PDB file of C-alpha atoms in Angstrom:
ATOM      1  CA  UNK A   1      40.490  34.112   6.987  1.00 94.00           C
ATOM      2  CA  UNK A   2      39.465  32.118   4.253  1.00 95.00           C
ATOM      3  CA  UNK A   3      38.227  33.283   0.950  1.00 96.00           C
ATOM      4  CA  UNK A   4      37.463  31.885  -2.554  1.00 96.00           C
ATOM      5  CA  UNK A   5      38.224  32.999  -5.996  1.00 94.00           C
ATOM      6  CA  UNK A   6      38.040  31.513  -9.118  1.00 93.00           C
ATOM      7  CA  UNK A   7      40.783  30.179 -11.283  1.00 91.00           C
ATOM      8  CA  UNK A   8      39.972  32.256 -14.313  1.00 88.00           C
ATOM      9  CA  UNK A   9      40.096  35.502 -12.636  1.00 88.00           C
ATOM     10  CA  UNK A  10      43.118  35.445 -10.609  1.00 88.00           C
ATOM     11  CA  UNK A  11      45.916  37.568 -11.839  1.00 86.00           C
ATOM     12  CA  UNK A  12      49.570  35.274 -11.767  1.00 85.00           C
ATOM     13  CA  UNK A  13      51.474  38.270 -10.232  1.00 84.00           C
ATOM     14  CA  UNK A  14      54.941  36.767  -9.948  1.00 84.00           C
ATOM     15  CA  UNK A  15      55.308  37.417  -6.357  1.00 89.00           C
ATOM     16  CA  UNK A  16      52.506  35.848  -5.151  1.00 93.00           C
ATOM     17  CA  UNK A  17      52.310  33.076  -3.314  1.00 96.00           C
ATOM     18  CA  UNK A  18      50.522  29.427  -5.246  1.00 96.00           C
ATOM     19  CA  UNK A  19      51.129  26.480  -3.340  1.00 97.00           C
ATOM     20  CA  UNK A  20      49.458  23.428  -5.130  1.00 98.00           C
ATOM     21  CA  UNK A  21      48.359  20.893  -2.183  1.00 98.00           C
ATOM     22  CA  UNK A  22      48.264  18.024  -4.945  1.00 97.00           C
ATOM     23  CA  UNK A  23      50.364  14.830  -4.404  1.00 97.00           C
ATOM     24  CA  UNK A  24      53.898  15.071  -6.466  1.00 96.00           C
ATOM     25  CA  UNK A  25      53.126  12.744  -9.349  1.00 97.00           C
ATOM     26  CA  UNK A  26      49.773  14.767  -9.699  1.00 96.00           C
ATOM     27  CA  UNK A  27      51.279  17.904  -9.290  1.00 97.00           C
ATOM     28  CA  UNK A  28      54.507  16.707 -12.047  1.00 97.00           C
ATOM     29  CA  UNK A  29      51.650  15.793 -14.741  1.00 96.00           C
ATOM     30  CA  UNK A  30      50.329  19.285 -14.906  1.00 96.00           C
ATOM     31  CA  UNK A  31      50.123  22.703 -12.585  1.00 96.00           C
ATOM     32  CA  UNK A  32      49.803  25.787 -13.363  1.00 94.00           C
ATOM     33  CA  UNK A  33      52.533  28.569 -13.810  1.00 91.00           C
ATOM     34  CA  UNK A  34      54.010  29.825 -10.588  1.00 92.00           C
ATOM     35  CA  UNK A  35      52.764  27.271  -8.616  1.00 95.00           C
ATOM     36  CA  UNK A  36      54.962  25.235  -5.838  1.00 96.00           C
ATOM     37  CA  UNK A  37      54.350  21.897  -4.708  1.00 97.00           C
ATOM     38  CA  UNK A  38      53.193  21.846  -1.459  1.00 97.00           C
ATOM     39  CA  UNK A  39      51.137  18.255  -0.220  1.00 97.00           C
ATOM     40  CA  UNK A  40      48.051  18.752   1.411  1.00 96.00           C
ATOM     41  CA  UNK A  41      49.807  15.682   4.284  1.00 95.00           C
ATOM     42  CA  UNK A  42      53.113  17.711   4.575  1.00 94.00           C
ATOM     43  CA  UNK A  43      52.000  21.208   5.030  1.00 96.00           C
ATOM     44  CA  UNK A  44      53.077  22.966   8.573  1.00 95.00           C
ATOM     45  CA  UNK A  45      53.956  25.507  10.662  1.00 94.00           C
ATOM     46  CA  UNK A  46      57.702  25.477   9.185  1.00 93.00           C
ATOM     47  CA  UNK A  47      55.533  25.941   5.718  1.00 91.00           C
ATOM     48  CA  UNK A  48      54.027  29.213   6.885  1.00 94.00           C
ATOM     49  CA  UNK A  49      57.223  30.514   8.275  1.00 93.00           C
ATOM     50  CA  UNK A  50      58.909  30.845   4.914  1.00 94.00           C
ATOM     51  CA  UNK A  51      56.328  33.152   3.194  1.00 96.00           C
ATOM     52  CA  UNK A  52      55.501  36.812   4.930  1.00 95.00           C
ATOM     53  CA  UNK A  53      52.212  36.850   7.774  1.00 93.00           C
ATOM     54  CA  UNK A  54      51.312  40.062   5.780  1.00 93.00           C
ATOM     55  CA  UNK A  55      50.896  37.938   1.931  1.00 94.00           C
ATOM     56  CA  UNK A  56      48.315  35.703   0.898  1.00 96.00           C
ATOM     57  CA  UNK A  57      48.163  32.151   0.702  1.00 97.00           C
ATOM     58  CA  UNK A  58      46.874  30.726  -2.709  1.00 97.00           C
ATOM     59  CA  UNK A  59      45.491  27.111  -2.923  1.00 97.00           C
ATOM     60  CA  UNK A  60      44.806  25.274  -5.392  1.00 96.00           C
ATOM     61  CA  UNK A  61      44.282  21.053  -6.673  1.00 96.00           C
ATOM     62  CA  UNK A  62      43.467  19.180  -9.304  1.00 94.00           C
ATOM     63  CA  UNK A  63      39.562  20.373  -9.590  1.00 89.00           C
ATOM     64  CA  UNK A  64      38.937  21.523  -6.228  1.00 78.00           C
ATOM     65  CA  UNK A  65      37.780  19.140  -3.182  1.00 90.00           C
ATOM     66  CA  UNK A  66      42.289  19.131  -1.186  1.00 96.00           C
ATOM     67  CA  UNK A  67      42.686  23.250  -1.880  1.00 97.00           C
ATOM     68  CA  UNK A  68      39.212  23.241   1.054  1.00 97.00           C
ATOM     69  CA  UNK A  69      41.081  21.224   3.126  1.00 97.00           C
ATOM     70  CA  UNK A  70      44.258  22.898   3.091  1.00 97.00           C
ATOM     71  CA  UNK A  71      42.662  26.159   3.918  1.00 97.00           C
ATOM     72  CA  UNK A  72      41.276  24.832   6.724  1.00 97.00           C
ATOM     73  CA  UNK A  73      44.104  22.811   7.807  1.00 97.00           C
ATOM     74  CA  UNK A  74      46.319  25.946   7.671  1.00 97.00           C
ATOM     75  CA  UNK A  75      43.597  28.200   9.043  1.00 97.00           C
ATOM     76  CA  UNK A  76      43.816  25.617  12.123  1.00 96.00           C
ATOM     77  CA  UNK A  77      48.017  26.646  12.372  1.00 96.00           C
ATOM     78  CA  UNK A  78      47.915  30.038  12.051  1.00 96.00           C
ATOM     79  CA  UNK A  79      44.128  31.667  11.902  1.00 95.00           C
ATOM     80  CA  UNK A  80      45.474  35.393  11.243  1.00 95.00           C
ATOM     81  CA  UNK A  81      46.626  34.957   7.838  1.00 96.00           C
ATOM     82  CA  UNK A  82      44.880  35.212   4.183  1.00 97.00           C
ATOM     83  CA  UNK A  83      44.069  31.633   2.700  1.00 97.00           C
ATOM     84  CA  UNK A  84      42.396  31.921  -0.894  1.00 97.00           C
ATOM     85  CA  UNK A  85      40.684  29.053  -2.771  1.00 97.00           C
ATOM     86  CA  UNK A  86      41.359  28.917  -6.582  1.00 96.00           C
ATOM     87  CA  UNK A  87      38.101  27.671  -7.091  1.00 95.00           C
ATOM     88  CA  UNK A  88      38.234  24.820 -10.397  1.00 93.00           C
ATOM     89  CA  UNK A  89      41.661  24.607  -9.759  1.00 94.00           C
ATOM     90  CA  UNK A  90      44.419  22.780 -12.221  1.00 95.00           C
ATOM     91  CA  UNK A  91      41.336  21.583 -14.566  1.00 94.00           C
ATOM     92  CA  UNK A  92      39.604  25.133 -14.983  1.00 94.00           C
ATOM     93  CA  UNK A  93      42.721  26.455 -15.719  1.00 93.00           C
ATOM     94  CA  UNK A  94      43.698  23.909 -18.598  1.00 93.00           C
ATOM     95  CA  UNK A  95      39.925  24.544 -19.444  1.00 94.00           C
ATOM     96  CA  UNK A  96      40.667  28.065 -19.717  1.00 91.00           C
ATOM     97  CA  UNK A  97      43.286  28.243 -21.643  1.00 91.00           C
ATOM     98  CA  UNK A  98      46.319  28.950 -18.770  1.00 90.00           C
ATOM     99  CA  UNK A  99      49.521  27.683 -19.349  1.00 89.00           C
ATOM    100  CA  UNK A 100      49.948  23.792 -17.594  1.00 94.00           C
ATOM    101  CA  UNK A 101      53.604  23.056 -16.716  1.00 94.00           C
ATOM    102  CA  UNK A 102      54.258  19.621 -17.017  1.00 94.00           C
ATOM    103  CA  UNK A 103      57.529  18.230 -16.140  1.00 86.00           C
TER     104      UNK A 103
END
């Protein structure tokens, strides 16, 4: 199941699985706190196996174009999981004043 949520209403719980699906360079230039870099081109069943099946996977990108594609790709690998697209991505988080990490 794929659903959408505005990033500005998302509660960044310490155990939430948040995947930033941008390339490593973009991720390093700024990402939301708690997000793990999982570029869209590398998403596969092996990454999914590392996350408990009952835990939602939150997906975001820079502005909102890659995360929906990543959700569709992941749903094709395992349609029984919950995928949540964080709408607006990193740009919306930055604009809302949420903590952005630069590496």
